[in-house]
Amino acid sequence: MALRTSELLQPVQPAMRLDLDSLFRYCCDHVRAFPVSARSTLAVYQFGHGQSNPTYLIEVRDEGSVKRYVLRKKPAGKLLQSAHAVEREFQVLQALGLHTQVPVPKVYCLCTDSSVIGTPFYIMEYLDGRIYMDPKLPGVSPASRNAIYRSVAKLLAALHSADVDAIGLGEFGQRDNYCKRQVERWAKQYQAATGEGKPEKNPKVFELINWLRRSVPAEDSSGAAGGIVHGDFRIDNLVFHPVEDHVIGILDWELSTLGNQMCDVAYSCLPYIVDATRNNSDAHEGFEKAGLPAGIPSQADYLAEYCSAAGKPWPAAEWKFYLALSLFRLVSICTGIHSRWIMGNASGGERAQWAGKMAHILVDAARAVVLRESIVPERPPLVELANKQPEKVKVGTEDCFDGTGRFIHNKKVRELRSRVLKFMEAHIYPREKDFNKLAFSDSRWTVHPDEEKLQDMARREGLWNLFVPFDSAARARKILFDGKKLAPSDNLLGGWPLEP
């Protein structure tokens, strides 16, 4: 079951207490509509769920009314120069909140004056909703699980569709070579966290690092997959509506930047590969081996939902790299936690010991991913067929909607789409490499010798819609201009990279 956001609150730890008088004065001056009555009282609680930037609830009472805000601040002490940048969090939240429909908490103010409460901070909207800690969604109905996962895939697509230049985030990060930089960053971090007096270096990790360096996708260097990246997109960083299965806010933007967006998608898919939530269990298999909880879509279906909504190409060839990189990143993070505990610089002994154990489980999971021939099918599953419902739907000669409001094409349209798909799989896809080679050669303006043969074959099978005989113009016009009938087949053709 999900936890309400209010259930994550706890008393403020003694070492994390704030100067409430100074905070109250600042809020009165800088937070719009903040209760400023002499009778206003301020109480502060701390959120206990995994924030590296301390996060608090500010509750202001004034003559029976209550207003709630969230404060997020840098930790005290010496920090790495680029770490815990609450200023960047505020910047991305403000840009998305003002200029897009991506659900994020509204931000009220940013304070860079450390004299107020000790470190810079910002204040944002409090979202009263639900947070799912376990990606298996225990206690949730199969229908709701399905709706939740598909809404998350579409939400990530909506975030990735934001025009960063138009919303003022064009200089928020470097778009190209993101994966290459990530490999080196986490490799350096792993090196620093292991060795004498620290966790032992694992040779398997260095094998993984070398494989990642050799396997960075070509699209990474060009920045073709570049855009806004959340950096920690997972289900427990999402606030869901109190009663409905959709997200009302994306949290924890500490790692956000510009870069290769497929890293976000792969990171959100890790529950399919490994279960990193069980502290006291030897079973860490992901959904694929342990079995999908009823209603949760397969990894391929989740990925297809995202690609369809984001307009992204199907990443079958590169997918294992993105998963392996996400797992390696967690290996380095867990090793760092364990290392700091060994050296006496971190609290939480049981969890730190578990992190050391988890690092070995994660590197084994990454190696298993690398050794697999493929992770997802060569072609994406049909998104509309992936959204299956247990109820039977009667589909006749007319298009209709099923019991959930989902659009269902009629039998004729589905048969046409099936014929197009079979033709593509038998004759088009196997020739992609040859067509692509010609398209990037000096002879790219010439006609490939197979092109006319394929046209003739398509005509014979009744699939060459561009060939319209003069004596059938009326019939052709009726077919060609009925978008509902052609759209499913055009969707297939449009997914082929060499389609004109």
Coordinates of C-alpha atoms in Angstrom, one line a residue:
M1 CA 0.0 0.0 0.0
A2 CA 1.0 3.6 -0.4
L3 CA 1.9 5.9 2.4
R4 CA 0.3 9.4 2.6
T5 CA 2.9 12.1 2.5
S6 CA 2.0 13.0 6.1
E7 CA 2.9 9.5 7.2
L8 CA 6.6 10.2 6.2
L9 CA 7.0 12.9 8.9
Q10 CA 9.0 12.6 12.1
P11 CA 10.3 14.9 14.7
V12 CA 13.3 17.0 13.6
Q13 CA 16.6 15.3 14.6
P14 CA 18.5 17.4 17.2
A15 CA 21.5 17.9 14.8
M16 CA 19.0 19.1 12.0
R17 CA 17.1 21.7 14.0
L18 CA 16.4 25.1 12.5
D19 CA 16.3 28.7 13.8
L20 CA 12.5 29.0 13.8
D21 CA 12.4 32.7 14.6
S22 CA 14.7 33.6 11.8
L23 CA 12.9 31.2 9.4
F24 CA 9.5 32.8 10.4
R25 CA 10.7 36.3 9.7
Y26 CA 12.1 35.3 6.3
C27 CA 8.9 33.5 5.3
C28 CA 6.8 36.5 6.3
D29 CA 8.9 38.7 4.0
H30 CA 9.3 36.4 1.0
V31 CA 6.5 33.8 0.8
R32 CA 3.4 35.2 -0.8
A33 CA 0.2 35.0 1.4
F34 CA 2.3 33.6 4.3
P35 CA 0.3 34.0 7.6
V36 CA 1.9 37.0 9.3
S37 CA -0.5 37.5 12.2
A38 CA 1.0 37.9 15.7
R39 CA -1.1 34.9 16.6
S40 CA 0.5 32.7 13.9
T41 CA 2.5 29.7 15.3
L42 CA 5.0 27.8 13.3
A43 CA 5.9 24.1 13.7
V44 CA 8.5 22.1 11.8
Y45 CA 8.7 18.4 11.1
Q46 CA 11.3 16.4 9.1
F47 CA 10.6 14.0 6.2
G48 CA 12.2 10.7 6.9
H49 CA 12.3 9.1 3.5
G50 CA 15.7 9.1 1.8
Q51 CA 16.6 12.8 1.1
S52 CA 20.2 13.7 0.8
N53 CA 19.1 17.3 1.0
P54 CA 17.3 17.7 4.3
T55 CA 13.6 18.2 3.8
Y56 CA 11.1 19.7 6.3
L57 CA 7.4 20.4 6.6
I58 CA 6.5 23.9 7.8
E59 CA 3.1 24.1 9.4
V60 CA 1.7 27.5 10.2
R61 CA -1.5 27.8 12.3
D62 CA -3.4 31.0 12.5
E63 CA -6.8 31.2 14.3
G64 CA -7.8 27.7 13.3
S65 CA -6.5 27.7 9.8
V66 CA -3.5 25.7 8.8
K67 CA -1.1 26.3 5.9
R68 CA 1.7 23.8 5.0
Y69 CA 4.9 24.3 3.0
V70 CA 7.9 22.2 2.3
L71 CA 11.5 23.5 2.9
R72 CA 14.5 21.8 1.3
K73 CA 18.0 22.8 2.2
K74 CA 21.6 22.0 1.7
P75 CA 23.2 19.9 4.4
A76 CA 25.6 21.5 6.8
G77 CA 29.3 21.0 6.6
K78 CA 31.9 20.8 3.8
L79 CA 30.3 19.7 0.5
L80 CA 31.6 18.9 -3.0
Q81 CA 31.3 22.0 -5.2
S82 CA 28.5 20.6 -7.4
A83 CA 26.7 18.5 -4.8
H84 CA 23.4 19.3 -3.1
A85 CA 22.7 22.2 -5.4
V86 CA 19.3 23.3 -4.2
E87 CA 19.6 26.4 -6.4
R88 CA 19.5 24.1 -9.5
E89 CA 16.5 22.2 -8.0
F90 CA 14.6 25.5 -7.6
Q91 CA 15.6 26.5 -11.2
V92 CA 14.2 23.4 -12.8
L93 CA 11.1 23.3 -10.7
Q94 CA 10.3 26.9 -11.4
A95 CA 10.8 26.5 -15.2
L96 CA 8.7 23.4 -15.4
G97 CA 6.0 24.8 -13.2
L98 CA 5.6 28.0 -15.1
H99 CA 6.0 26.8 -18.7
T100 CA 4.8 23.2 -18.9
Q101 CA 2.1 20.8 -17.8
V102 CA 4.6 18.5 -16.1
P103 CA 3.3 18.1 -12.5
V104 CA 5.8 19.5 -10.0
P105 CA 5.4 21.3 -6.7
K106 CA 5.0 25.1 -7.0
V107 CA 8.1 26.9 -5.7
Y108 CA 7.7 30.1 -3.7
C109 CA 11.2 31.4 -3.0
L110 CA 14.9 30.6 -3.0
C111 CA 17.2 31.8 -0.2
T112 CA 21.0 31.8 -0.8
D113 CA 21.7 33.7 2.4
S114 CA 23.2 31.1 4.7
S115 CA 22.8 33.4 7.8
V116 CA 19.0 32.6 7.8
I117 CA 19.1 28.9 8.8
G118 CA 22.7 28.0 8.2
T119 CA 22.6 26.9 4.5
P120 CA 20.8 27.9 1.3
F121 CA 17.2 26.6 0.9
Y122 CA 14.0 26.9 -1.0
I123 CA 10.4 26.7 -0.1
M124 CA 7.8 24.9 -2.2
E125 CA 4.2 23.7 -2.1
Y126 CA 3.2 20.8 0.1
L127 CA 1.5 18.0 -1.8
D128 CA -1.0 15.9 0.1
G129 CA -1.0 12.6 -1.7
R130 CA 0.3 9.0 -1.8
I131 CA 3.8 7.7 -2.3
Y132 CA 4.5 4.0 -3.2
M133 CA 7.7 2.8 -1.5
D134 CA 7.6 -0.7 -3.1
P135 CA 7.6 -0.9 -6.9
K136 CA 5.6 -4.2 -6.6
L137 CA 2.7 -2.1 -5.4
P138 CA 1.5 -4.6 -2.7
G139 CA -2.1 -4.2 -1.7
V140 CA -3.0 -2.5 -5.0
S141 CA -5.5 -4.0 -7.4
P142 CA -4.2 -5.3 -10.8
A143 CA -6.2 -2.7 -12.7
S144 CA -4.7 0.1 -10.6
R145 CA -1.2 -1.3 -10.9
N146 CA -1.6 -1.3 -14.7
A147 CA -2.9 2.3 -14.7
I148 CA -0.1 3.5 -12.4
Y149 CA 2.7 2.0 -14.4
R150 CA 1.3 3.3 -17.7
S151 CA 0.7 6.7 -16.3
V152 CA 4.3 6.8 -15.0
A153 CA 5.6 5.9 -18.5
K154 CA 3.5 8.7 -20.1
L155 CA 4.6 11.1 -17.4
L156 CA 8.3 10.5 -18.1
A157 CA 7.6 11.0 -21.8
A158 CA 5.9 14.3 -21.0
L159 CA 8.8 15.5 -19.0
H160 CA 11.3 14.4 -21.7
S161 CA 9.2 16.3 -24.3
A162 CA 9.8 19.7 -22.6
D163 CA 11.5 22.2 -24.9
V164 CA 14.4 23.2 -22.6
D165 CA 15.4 26.1 -24.8
A166 CA 11.9 27.5 -24.8
I167 CA 11.5 27.3 -21.0
G168 CA 14.9 28.7 -20.1
L169 CA 16.8 25.6 -19.3
G170 CA 19.0 25.5 -22.5
E171 CA 22.2 26.0 -20.5
F172 CA 21.1 23.6 -17.6
G173 CA 23.7 21.0 -18.6
Q174 CA 25.7 19.5 -21.5
R175 CA 23.5 17.5 -23.8
D176 CA 26.1 15.3 -25.5
N177 CA 28.4 12.6 -24.2
Y178 CA 26.2 12.2 -21.1
C179 CA 26.7 8.5 -20.8
K180 CA 30.4 8.6 -21.4
R181 CA 30.7 11.2 -18.6
Q182 CA 28.5 9.1 -16.3
V183 CA 30.7 6.0 -16.8
E184 CA 33.8 8.0 -15.9
R185 CA 32.1 9.8 -13.0
W186 CA 30.9 6.6 -11.3
A187 CA 34.1 4.7 -12.1
K188 CA 36.1 7.4 -10.3
Q189 CA 33.7 7.3 -7.4
Y190 CA 34.0 3.5 -7.1
Q191 CA 37.8 3.7 -7.2
A192 CA 37.8 6.3 -4.4
A193 CA 35.4 4.2 -2.3
T194 CA 37.4 1.0 -2.4
G195 CA 40.9 -0.2 -1.4
E196 CA 42.9 -0.2 1.8
G197 CA 40.7 0.4 4.9
K198 CA 37.6 0.5 2.7
P199 CA 35.5 -2.2 0.9
E200 CA 37.6 -4.5 -1.2
K201 CA 37.8 -3.8 -5.0
N202 CA 35.6 -6.2 -7.0
P203 CA 37.3 -7.3 -10.3
K204 CA 33.8 -7.8 -11.7
V205 CA 33.1 -4.1 -11.4
F206 CA 36.2 -3.2 -13.5
E207 CA 35.1 -5.7 -16.2
L208 CA 31.8 -4.0 -16.2
I209 CA 33.4 -0.5 -16.5
N210 CA 35.5 -1.7 -19.5
W211 CA 32.4 -3.1 -21.2
L212 CA 30.5 0.2 -20.6
R213 CA 33.3 2.2 -22.0
R214 CA 33.3 0.1 -25.2
S215 CA 29.5 0.1 -25.6
V216 CA 28.4 3.8 -25.3
P217 CA 25.7 4.2 -28.0
A218 CA 26.6 6.5 -30.9
E219 CA 23.5 8.6 -30.2
D220 CA 25.1 9.7 -26.9
S221 CA 28.0 11.6 -28.6
S222 CA 25.7 13.5 -30.9
G223 CA 23.3 14.6 -28.2
A224 CA 20.4 13.2 -30.3
A225 CA 18.8 11.7 -27.2
G226 CA 19.6 14.8 -25.2
G227 CA 17.1 16.8 -23.1
I228 CA 15.9 17.3 -19.6
V229 CA 17.0 14.4 -17.3
H230 CA 15.5 13.9 -13.8
G231 CA 18.4 11.7 -12.7
D232 CA 16.5 9.7 -10.0
F233 CA 13.2 8.9 -11.7
R234 CA 11.6 6.1 -9.7
I235 CA 8.2 5.4 -8.3
D236 CA 9.0 6.5 -4.7
N237 CA 9.9 10.0 -6.0
L238 CA 6.4 10.5 -7.3
V239 CA 3.4 11.8 -5.4
F240 CA 0.1 10.3 -6.6
H241 CA -3.3 11.8 -6.2
P242 CA -5.0 10.9 -2.9
V243 CA -7.6 8.6 -4.6
E244 CA -6.8 8.6 -8.4
D245 CA -4.0 6.7 -10.2
H246 CA -2.1 9.6 -11.6
V247 CA 0.9 11.7 -10.4
I248 CA 0.4 15.2 -9.0
G249 CA 4.1 15.9 -8.4
I250 CA 7.6 14.7 -9.2
L251 CA 10.1 15.1 -6.3
D252 CA 13.8 15.0 -5.7
W253 CA 15.4 17.0 -8.6
E254 CA 18.9 17.0 -7.0
L255 CA 20.5 15.1 -9.9
S256 CA 18.5 16.8 -12.7
T257 CA 20.5 18.1 -15.7
L258 CA 20.5 17.9 -19.5
G259 CA 21.7 14.6 -21.1
N260 CA 20.7 11.3 -22.5
Q261 CA 17.1 10.8 -21.6
M262 CA 17.1 7.0 -22.1
C263 CA 19.1 6.8 -18.8
D264 CA 16.0 8.1 -17.0
V265 CA 13.9 5.4 -18.7
A266 CA 16.3 2.6 -17.9
Y267 CA 16.6 3.7 -14.3
S268 CA 12.8 3.5 -13.9
C269 CA 12.9 0.0 -15.3
L270 CA 15.4 -1.5 -12.8
P271 CA 12.6 -3.2 -10.7
Y272 CA 12.2 -5.5 -13.7
I273 CA 15.9 -6.6 -13.3
V274 CA 16.6 -6.5 -9.6
D275 CA 14.7 -6.0 -6.3
A276 CA 16.8 -3.5 -4.3
T277 CA 14.1 -2.9 -1.6
R278 CA 14.5 -6.0 0.7
N279 CA 17.0 -5.4 3.4
N280 CA 16.7 -8.7 5.1
S281 CA 16.1 -11.2 2.3
D282 CA 18.4 -13.2 0.1
A283 CA 15.9 -13.0 -2.8
H284 CA 16.7 -10.0 -5.0
E285 CA 15.2 -11.1 -8.3
G286 CA 13.4 -8.5 -10.3
F287 CA 9.9 -8.8 -11.9
E288 CA 11.3 -10.7 -14.9
K289 CA 12.5 -13.7 -12.8
A290 CA 10.4 -13.4 -9.7
G291 CA 7.2 -13.0 -11.7
L292 CA 5.3 -9.9 -12.6
P293 CA 2.8 -8.8 -10.0
A294 CA -0.7 -9.0 -11.5
G295 CA -1.5 -5.9 -13.6
I296 CA 2.0 -4.5 -13.9
P297 CA 3.0 -4.4 -17.6
S298 CA 6.0 -6.2 -18.9
Q299 CA 9.3 -4.3 -19.3
A300 CA 8.7 -4.3 -23.1
D301 CA 5.2 -3.0 -22.7
Y302 CA 6.2 -0.2 -20.3
L303 CA 9.1 0.8 -22.6
A304 CA 6.7 0.8 -25.6
E305 CA 4.2 3.0 -23.7
Y306 CA 7.0 5.5 -23.1
C307 CA 8.4 5.4 -26.7
S308 CA 4.9 5.8 -28.1
A309 CA 4.1 8.8 -25.9
A310 CA 7.5 10.4 -26.3
G311 CA 7.9 9.7 -30.1
K312 CA 11.2 8.0 -29.4
P313 CA 12.7 5.2 -31.6
W314 CA 12.6 1.7 -30.1
P315 CA 16.0 1.2 -28.3
A316 CA 16.4 -2.6 -28.6
A317 CA 20.0 -2.5 -29.7
E318 CA 21.1 -0.1 -27.0
W319 CA 18.8 -1.1 -24.2
K320 CA 21.2 -3.4 -22.3
F321 CA 23.8 -0.6 -22.2
Y322 CA 21.3 1.8 -20.5
L323 CA 20.3 -0.9 -18.0
A324 CA 23.9 -1.9 -17.2
L325 CA 24.9 1.8 -16.7
S326 CA 21.9 2.3 -14.3
L327 CA 23.0 -0.7 -12.3
F328 CA 26.6 0.3 -12.3
R329 CA 25.6 3.7 -10.9
L330 CA 23.8 2.0 -8.0
V331 CA 26.9 -0.2 -7.5
S332 CA 29.0 2.9 -6.9
I333 CA 26.4 4.6 -4.7
C334 CA 26.0 1.5 -2.5
T335 CA 29.8 1.0 -2.3
G336 CA 30.2 4.6 -1.3
I337 CA 27.6 4.3 1.5
H338 CA 29.3 1.1 2.8
S339 CA 32.8 2.8 2.6
R340 CA 31.8 5.8 4.6
W341 CA 30.3 3.6 7.3
I342 CA 33.5 1.5 7.5
M343 CA 35.5 4.7 7.9
G344 CA 33.1 6.0 10.6
N345 CA 31.7 8.8 8.5
A346 CA 28.1 7.5 8.1
S347 CA 25.3 6.5 10.4
G348 CA 22.8 3.6 9.9
G349 CA 25.0 0.6 10.4
E350 CA 22.5 -2.0 9.4
R351 CA 21.5 -0.2 6.2
A352 CA 25.2 0.6 5.4
Q353 CA 26.1 -3.1 5.8
W354 CA 23.1 -4.0 3.5
A355 CA 24.4 -1.4 1.0
G356 CA 27.7 -3.3 0.8
K357 CA 25.9 -6.6 0.2
M358 CA 23.7 -4.9 -2.3
A359 CA 26.6 -3.6 -4.3
H360 CA 27.7 -7.2 -5.1
I361 CA 24.1 -8.2 -6.0
L362 CA 23.8 -5.2 -8.3
V363 CA 27.1 -5.9 -10.2
D364 CA 26.1 -9.5 -10.7
A365 CA 22.7 -8.3 -12.1
A366 CA 24.6 -5.9 -14.4
R367 CA 26.9 -8.7 -15.7
A368 CA 23.8 -10.9 -16.3
V369 CA 22.2 -8.1 -18.3
V370 CA 25.4 -7.7 -20.4
L371 CA 25.6 -11.4 -21.1
R372 CA 22.0 -11.6 -22.4
E373 CA 21.6 -11.7 -26.1
S374 CA 18.7 -9.2 -25.9
I375 CA 16.5 -7.7 -23.2
V376 CA 13.5 -6.5 -25.2
P377 CA 12.2 -7.7 -28.5
E378 CA 13.7 -6.4 -31.7
R379 CA 10.3 -4.7 -32.5
P380 CA 8.1 -2.9 -30.0
P381 CA 4.9 -4.6 -28.8
L382 CA 1.7 -2.9 -30.0
V383 CA 0.8 -0.4 -27.3
E384 CA -2.9 -0.7 -28.0
L385 CA -2.7 -4.5 -27.6
A386 CA -0.6 -4.3 -24.5
N387 CA -3.4 -2.5 -22.7
K388 CA -5.4 -5.7 -22.4
Q389 CA -8.3 -5.9 -20.1
P390 CA -9.8 -9.1 -18.7
E391 CA -13.3 -8.3 -20.0
K392 CA -14.3 -9.4 -23.5
V393 CA -15.0 -6.7 -25.9
K394 CA -17.3 -7.3 -28.9
V395 CA -15.8 -5.7 -32.0
G396 CA -17.7 -5.7 -35.2
T397 CA -17.6 -3.7 -38.4
E398 CA -17.4 -0.3 -36.6
D399 CA -14.8 1.2 -34.4
C400 CA -15.8 1.3 -30.7
F401 CA -14.6 1.9 -27.2
D402 CA -14.1 -0.9 -24.6
G403 CA -15.4 -0.9 -21.1
T404 CA -12.5 1.3 -19.9
G405 CA -12.9 4.0 -22.6
R406 CA -10.0 2.7 -24.7
F407 CA -10.5 3.0 -28.5
I408 CA -10.7 -0.3 -30.4
H409 CA -10.3 -0.5 -34.2
N410 CA -12.7 -2.6 -36.2
K411 CA -11.8 -6.0 -37.6
K412 CA -11.0 -4.7 -41.2
V413 CA -8.6 -2.1 -39.9
R414 CA -6.9 -4.6 -37.6
E415 CA -6.6 -7.1 -40.5
L416 CA -5.0 -4.4 -42.7
R417 CA -2.5 -3.5 -40.0
S418 CA -1.6 -7.2 -39.5
R419 CA -0.9 -7.6 -43.3
V420 CA 1.3 -4.4 -43.3
L421 CA 3.2 -5.7 -40.3
K422 CA 3.8 -9.1 -41.9
F423 CA 5.0 -7.5 -45.1
M424 CA 7.4 -5.2 -43.1
E425 CA 8.8 -8.1 -41.1
A426 CA 9.2 -10.3 -44.2
H427 CA 10.5 -7.8 -46.7
I428 CA 11.4 -4.4 -45.3
Y429 CA 13.1 -4.8 -41.9
P430 CA 15.6 -7.4 -43.2
R431 CA 16.8 -4.8 -45.8
E432 CA 17.1 -1.9 -43.4
K433 CA 20.9 -2.1 -43.2
D434 CA 21.2 -2.1 -47.0
F435 CA 18.9 0.8 -47.4
N436 CA 20.7 2.7 -44.6
K437 CA 24.1 2.0 -46.2
L438 CA 22.9 3.5 -49.5
A439 CA 21.3 6.5 -47.7
F440 CA 24.7 7.5 -46.2
S441 CA 26.8 6.7 -49.2
D442 CA 27.9 8.9 -52.2
S443 CA 25.2 7.3 -54.2
R444 CA 22.4 8.2 -51.8
W445 CA 20.4 10.0 -54.5
T446 CA 20.1 6.8 -56.6
V447 CA 17.3 4.2 -56.3
H448 CA 18.1 1.0 -54.5
P449 CA 17.7 -2.0 -56.9
D450 CA 15.2 -3.6 -54.5
E451 CA 12.9 -0.6 -54.3
E452 CA 10.9 -1.3 -57.4
K453 CA 10.7 -5.0 -56.6
L454 CA 9.2 -4.1 -53.2
Q455 CA 6.7 -1.7 -54.8
D456 CA 5.5 -4.5 -57.1
M457 CA 5.2 -6.9 -54.3
A458 CA 3.2 -4.4 -52.2
R459 CA 0.9 -3.7 -55.2
R460 CA 0.2 -7.5 -55.6
E461 CA -0.7 -7.7 -52.0
G462 CA -2.9 -4.7 -52.1
L463 CA -0.7 -2.6 -49.8
W464 CA 0.7 0.0 -52.2
N465 CA -1.7 2.9 -51.4
L466 CA 0.3 5.5 -53.3
F467 CA -0.5 3.7 -56.6
V468 CA -4.0 5.0 -57.4
P469 CA -5.4 3.9 -60.8
F470 CA -7.3 6.6 -62.7
D471 CA -10.4 4.5 -62.9
S472 CA -10.7 4.1 -59.1
A473 CA -10.1 7.6 -57.9
A474 CA -13.5 7.8 -56.1
R475 CA -12.8 4.5 -54.2
A476 CA -9.2 5.6 -53.5
R477 CA -10.3 9.0 -52.2
K478 CA -12.7 7.3 -49.7
I479 CA -9.9 5.0 -48.5
L480 CA -7.1 7.5 -48.4
F481 CA -9.0 10.3 -46.7
D482 CA -10.5 8.0 -43.9
G483 CA -7.7 8.6 -41.4
K484 CA -9.1 6.2 -38.9
K485 CA -8.6 3.3 -41.2
L486 CA -5.1 4.1 -42.4
A487 CA -3.7 5.6 -39.1
P488 CA -2.7 2.2 -37.5
S489 CA -0.8 1.1 -40.6
D490 CA 0.8 4.5 -41.1
N491 CA 2.0 4.3 -37.6
L492 CA 3.9 1.2 -38.5
L493 CA 5.4 2.7 -41.6
G494 CA 6.3 6.0 -39.8
G495 CA 8.4 4.0 -37.3
W496 CA 10.7 2.8 -40.1
P497 CA 13.7 5.2 -40.2
L498 CA 13.9 5.3 -44.0
E499 CA 10.2 6.0 -44.6
P500 CA 9.8 9.1 -46.8

